[in-house]
mmCIF file of C-alpha atoms in Angstrom:
data_model
loop_
_atom_site.group_PDB
_atom_site.id
_atom_site.type_symbol
_atom_site.label_atom_id
_atom_site.label_comp_id
_atom_site.label_asym_id
_atom_site.label_seq_id
_atom_site.Cartn_x
_atom_site.Cartn_y
_atom_site.Cartn_z
ATOM 1 C CA UNK A 1 0.011 0.202 -0.033
ATOM 2 C CA UNK A 2 1.352 3.236 -1.102
ATOM 3 C CA UNK A 3 1.232 6.417 1.246
ATOM 4 C CA UNK A 4 1.912 9.157 -1.528
ATOM 5 C CA UNK A 5 4.455 11.912 -1.132
ATOM 6 C CA UNK A 6 5.974 11.696 2.378
ATOM 7 C CA UNK A 7 6.646 15.409 1.784
ATOM 8 C CA UNK A 8 2.972 16.440 1.224
ATOM 9 C CA UNK A 9 1.265 17.884 4.668
ATOM 10 C CA UNK A 10 -2.156 16.925 3.294
ATOM 11 C CA UNK A 11 -1.588 13.353 2.313
ATOM 12 C CA UNK A 12 -1.963 10.429 4.339
ATOM 13 C CA UNK A 13 1.163 9.925 6.542
ATOM 14 C CA UNK A 14 2.672 6.562 7.745
ATOM 15 C CA UNK A 15 1.330 5.275 11.080
ATOM 16 C CA UNK A 16 -2.083 7.018 10.583
ATOM 17 C CA UNK A 17 -5.318 5.084 9.733
ATOM 18 C CA UNK A 18 -6.806 5.461 6.394
ATOM 19 C CA UNK A 19 -8.647 8.686 5.561
ATOM 20 C CA UNK A 20 -12.233 7.573 6.046
ATOM 21 C CA UNK A 21 -11.630 5.748 9.611
ATOM 22 C CA UNK A 22 -10.223 8.967 11.559
ATOM 23 C CA UNK A 23 -11.210 8.589 15.491
ATOM 24 C CA UNK A 24 -14.106 10.950 16.492
ATOM 25 C CA UNK A 25 -12.697 14.187 18.083
ATOM 26 C CA UNK A 26 -13.575 14.579 21.886
ATOM 27 C CA UNK A 27 -14.467 10.807 22.685
ATOM 28 C CA UNK A 28 -12.424 8.229 24.164
ATOM 29 C CA UNK A 29 -10.709 6.086 22.038
ATOM 30 C CA UNK A 30 -9.548 2.117 22.014
ATOM 31 C CA UNK A 31 -6.319 0.808 22.989
ATOM 32 C CA UNK A 32 -3.814 2.735 20.437
ATOM 33 C CA UNK A 33 -2.060 0.282 18.084
ATOM 34 C CA UNK A 34 1.742 0.320 18.249
ATOM 35 C CA UNK A 35 3.277 3.403 16.770
ATOM 36 C CA UNK A 36 0.171 5.554 17.439
ATOM 37 C CA UNK A 37 -0.642 8.014 19.903
ATOM 38 C CA UNK A 38 -4.114 8.225 21.697
ATOM 39 C CA UNK A 39 -6.535 10.850 19.928
ATOM 40 C CA UNK A 40 -7.373 14.339 21.552
ATOM 41 C CA UNK A 41 -10.291 14.356 23.920
ATOM 42 C CA UNK A 42 -11.019 12.670 27.326
ATOM 43 C CA UNK A 43 -8.320 10.420 28.821
ATOM 44 C CA UNK A 44 -8.615 6.501 28.976
ATOM 45 C CA UNK A 45 -10.804 5.645 31.962
ATOM 46 C CA UNK A 46 -11.050 1.929 33.611
ATOM 47 C CA UNK A 47 -14.508 0.559 32.924
ATOM 48 C CA UNK A 48 -17.412 1.786 35.128
ATOM 49 C CA UNK A 49 -18.426 -0.414 37.941
ATOM 50 C CA UNK A 50 -22.029 -0.311 38.959
ATOM 51 C CA UNK A 51 -22.293 1.234 42.552
ATOM 52 C CA UNK A 52 -24.734 -0.278 45.111
ATOM 53 C CA UNK A 53 -24.795 -2.715 47.836
ATOM 54 C CA UNK A 54 -22.412 -5.346 47.585
ATOM 55 C CA UNK A 55 -20.646 -3.816 44.530
ATOM 56 C CA UNK A 56 -16.920 -2.509 44.968
ATOM 57 C CA UNK A 57 -16.673 1.063 45.302
ATOM 58 C CA UNK A 58 -20.291 1.240 46.340
ATOM 59 C CA UNK A 59 -22.086 1.143 49.444
ATOM 60 C CA UNK A 60 -21.135 -1.662 52.256
ATOM 61 C CA UNK A 61 -23.423 -4.805 51.900
ATOM 62 C CA UNK A 62 -26.460 -4.558 53.817
ATOM 63 C CA UNK A 63 -26.390 -6.887 56.982
ATOM 64 C CA UNK A 64 -28.408 -10.295 56.340
ATOM 65 C CA UNK A 65 -28.222 -11.240 60.045
ATOM 66 C CA UNK A 66 -28.936 -9.677 63.375
ATOM 67 C CA UNK A 67 -25.618 -8.220 64.980
ATOM 68 C CA UNK A 68 -24.835 -9.610 68.553
ATOM 69 C CA UNK A 69 -25.501 -6.445 69.984
ATOM 70 C CA UNK A 70 -29.143 -6.166 68.921
ATOM 71 C CA UNK A 71 -29.873 -9.749 69.859
ATOM 72 C CA UNK A 72 -28.192 -9.033 73.155
ATOM 73 C CA UNK A 73 -30.202 -5.951 73.347
ATOM 74 C CA UNK A 74 -33.476 -7.967 72.380
ATOM 75 C CA UNK A 75 -32.852 -10.457 75.267
ATOM 76 C CA UNK A 76 -32.506 -7.410 77.888
ATOM 77 C CA UNK A 77 -35.784 -6.212 76.628
ATOM 78 C CA UNK A 78 -37.364 -9.703 77.422
ATOM 79 C CA UNK A 79 -35.825 -9.660 80.727
ATOM 80 C CA UNK A 80 -36.853 -6.208 81.742
ATOM 81 C CA UNK A 81 -40.529 -7.098 80.582
ATOM 82 C CA UNK A 82 -40.591 -9.754 82.960
ATOM 83 C CA UNK A 83 -39.099 -7.631 85.573
ATOM 84 C CA UNK A 84 -41.752 -5.096 85.054
ATOM 85 C CA UNK A 85 -44.678 -7.550 84.854
ATOM 86 C CA UNK A 86 -43.559 -8.845 88.296
ATOM 87 C CA UNK A 87 -43.284 -5.327 89.798
ATOM 88 C CA UNK A 88 -46.575 -4.504 88.537
ATOM 89 C CA UNK A 89 -48.283 -7.696 90.177
ATOM 90 C CA UNK A 90 -46.102 -6.815 93.286
ATOM 91 C CA UNK A 91 -47.455 -3.240 93.405
ATOM 92 C CA UNK A 92 -50.962 -4.259 92.849
ATOM 93 C CA UNK A 93 -50.815 -6.689 95.729
ATOM 94 C CA UNK A 94 -49.253 -3.770 97.811
ATOM 95 C CA UNK A 95 -52.217 -1.749 97.035
ATOM 96 C CA UNK A 96 -54.493 -4.633 98.263
ATOM 97 C CA UNK A 97 -52.144 -4.783 101.577
ATOM 98 C CA UNK A 98 -52.576 -1.048 102.138
ATOM 99 C CA UNK A 99 -56.422 -1.223 101.883
ATOM 100 C CA UNK A 100 -56.500 -4.229 104.290
ATOM 101 C CA UNK A 101 -54.500 -2.308 106.724
ATOM 102 C CA UNK A 102 -56.747 0.736 106.578
ATOM 103 C CA UNK A 103 -59.852 -1.335 106.957
ATOM 104 C CA UNK A 104 -58.425 -3.059 110.071
ATOM 105 C CA UNK A 105 -57.166 -0.151 111.720
ATOM 106 C CA UNK A 106 -59.235 2.827 113.557
ATOM 107 C CA UNK A 107 -58.866 5.681 110.872
ATOM 108 C CA UNK A 108 -60.214 9.005 110.750
ATOM 109 C CA UNK A 109 -61.279 10.564 107.880
ATOM 110 C CA UNK A 110 -57.893 12.300 107.355
ATOM 111 C CA UNK A 111 -56.028 8.979 107.361
ATOM 112 C CA UNK A 112 -58.486 7.432 105.173
ATOM 113 C CA UNK A 113 -57.893 10.063 102.563
ATOM 114 C CA UNK A 114 -54.175 9.700 102.792
ATOM 115 C CA UNK A 115 -54.420 5.936 102.472
ATOM 116 C CA UNK A 116 -56.589 6.519 99.280
ATOM 117 C CA UNK A 117 -53.872 8.808 98.059
ATOM 118 C CA UNK A 118 -51.159 6.470 98.542
ATOM 119 C CA UNK A 119 -53.334 3.568 96.974
ATOM 120 C CA UNK A 120 -53.898 5.823 94.166
ATOM 121 C CA UNK A 121 -50.251 6.551 93.663
ATOM 122 C CA UNK A 122 -49.393 2.621 94.118
ATOM 123 C CA UNK A 123 -51.859 2.033 91.293
ATOM 124 C CA UNK A 124 -50.645 4.669 89.021
ATOM 125 C CA UNK A 125 -47.221 3.101 89.645
ATOM 126 C CA UNK A 126 -48.378 -0.417 88.838
ATOM 127 C CA UNK A 127 -50.042 0.373 85.692
ATOM 128 C CA UNK A 128 -46.989 2.393 84.422
ATOM 129 C CA UNK A 129 -45.073 -0.703 84.961
ATOM 130 C CA UNK A 130 -47.559 -2.885 83.035
ATOM 131 C CA UNK A 131 -47.353 -0.113 80.076
ATOM 132 C CA UNK A 132 -43.507 -0.374 80.297
ATOM 133 C CA UNK A 133 -43.535 -4.171 80.135
ATOM 134 C CA UNK A 134 -45.805 -4.010 77.192
ATOM 135 C CA UNK A 135 -43.545 -1.529 75.387
ATOM 136 C CA UNK A 136 -40.477 -3.832 76.163
ATOM 137 C CA UNK A 137 -42.277 -6.741 74.618
ATOM 138 C CA UNK A 138 -43.216 -5.115 71.639
ATOM 139 C CA UNK A 139 -39.828 -3.428 70.954
ATOM 140 C CA UNK A 140 -38.304 -7.008 71.371
ATOM 141 C CA UNK A 141 -40.728 -8.349 68.805
ATOM 142 C CA UNK A 142 -39.878 -5.632 66.301
ATOM 143 C CA UNK A 143 -36.006 -5.905 66.641
ATOM 144 C CA UNK A 144 -35.986 -8.429 63.958
ATOM 145 C CA UNK A 145 -38.257 -6.659 61.484
ATOM 146 C CA UNK A 146 -38.403 -2.783 62.607
ATOM 147 C CA UNK A 147 -36.869 0.160 61.011
ATOM 148 C CA UNK A 148 -35.247 3.274 62.361
ATOM 149 C CA UNK A 149 -38.211 4.242 64.510
ATOM 150 C CA UNK A 150 -37.733 0.894 66.152
ATOM 151 C CA UNK A 151 -34.151 1.870 67.108
ATOM 152 C CA UNK A 152 -35.050 5.238 68.337
ATOM 153 C CA UNK A 153 -37.648 3.921 70.517
ATOM 154 C CA UNK A 154 -35.445 1.327 71.887
ATOM 155 C CA UNK A 155 -32.778 4.241 72.731
ATOM 156 C CA UNK A 156 -35.684 6.467 74.598
ATOM 157 C CA UNK A 157 -36.763 3.239 76.378
ATOM 158 C CA UNK A 158 -33.259 2.498 77.407
ATOM 159 C CA UNK A 159 -32.816 6.194 78.665
ATOM 160 C CA UNK A 160 -36.290 5.972 80.543
ATOM 161 C CA UNK A 161 -35.353 2.409 82.088
ATOM 162 C CA UNK A 162 -31.905 3.768 83.124
ATOM 163 C CA UNK A 163 -33.473 6.836 84.794
ATOM 164 C CA UNK A 164 -35.869 4.599 86.529
ATOM 165 C CA UNK A 165 -33.064 2.475 87.694
ATOM 166 C CA UNK A 166 -31.081 5.537 88.853
ATOM 167 C CA UNK A 167 -34.114 6.782 91.033
ATOM 168 C CA UNK A 168 -34.672 3.384 92.538
ATOM 169 C CA UNK A 169 -31.286 2.608 93.631
ATOM 170 C CA UNK A 170 -29.955 0.440 95.137
ATOM 171 C CA UNK A 171 -32.812 -2.045 93.973
ATOM 172 C CA UNK A 172 -32.664 -0.488 90.691
ATOM 173 C CA UNK A 173 -29.119 -1.357 89.729
ATOM 174 C CA UNK A 174 -30.041 -4.100 87.226
ATOM 175 C CA UNK A 175 -32.630 -1.828 85.646
ATOM 176 C CA UNK A 176 -29.962 0.801 85.501
ATOM 177 C CA UNK A 177 -27.513 -1.513 83.980
ATOM 178 C CA UNK A 178 -29.838 -2.948 81.179
ATOM 179 C CA UNK A 179 -31.270 0.365 80.380
ATOM 180 C CA UNK A 180 -27.592 1.634 79.704
ATOM 181 C CA UNK A 181 -26.628 -1.778 77.739
ATOM 182 C CA UNK A 182 -29.706 -1.295 75.250
ATOM 183 C CA UNK A 183 -28.695 2.125 74.549
ATOM 184 C CA UNK A 184 -25.360 1.209 73.654
ATOM 185 C CA UNK A 185 -26.033 -2.066 71.865
ATOM 186 C CA UNK A 186 -28.752 -0.337 69.846
ATOM 187 C CA UNK A 187 -26.875 2.900 69.243
ATOM 188 C CA UNK A 188 -23.625 1.357 67.919
ATOM 189 C CA UNK A 189 -22.848 1.549 63.946
ATOM 190 C CA UNK A 190 -23.528 -2.334 63.425
ATOM 191 C CA UNK A 191 -27.133 -1.850 65.106
ATOM 192 C CA UNK A 192 -27.711 1.436 63.000
ATOM 193 C CA UNK A 193 -26.828 -0.506 59.759
ATOM 194 C CA UNK A 194 -29.357 -3.555 60.951
ATOM 195 C CA UNK A 195 -31.943 -0.987 61.557
ATOM 196 C CA UNK A 196 -31.521 1.122 58.174
ATOM 197 C CA UNK A 197 -30.969 -1.804 55.882
ATOM 198 C CA UNK A 198 -33.097 -1.914 52.607
ATOM 199 C CA UNK A 199 -36.173 -3.976 52.866
ATOM 200 C CA UNK A 200 -37.092 -5.432 49.456
#
């Protein structure tokens, strides 16, 4: 194949593709052949990889199994619900004992009113314990399938449990410790990844 006059600046030069096969201006070229320079335009780039869950360069893969900290927090919620049910039953029994003591003693109107007020406080605490027990059971059940709202509720619940344990020291030391541990386990990064995982 002849290239024509080598001194002709408008003619085809050696090492260039034939006239009709000029590379397009501004687009990346394939691998240059030996002796050729890459064309003008964008530099060569590696192939694009799809970003997303499980792909290199994308987001970290979503957890498929409940992390150990969340499992531990779930067990602690079940334990706390049992404690709260027992405490609620105990408080209702204490309310009955106060009522029996008032009925068996000589009481004035002021003493009876004070006893009724005390029974009201005990009944309120008993109902509060049972409400917290129901909330604890609900959170424990939602740990497997719940979203970020479950995580936030568990953190708030742990804060209230820790506060209740702090108020009732030394008897509330177990509740205080469990409340703090629930907050720590649920607030950790693997706990956040579990509750914020995509659901298909």
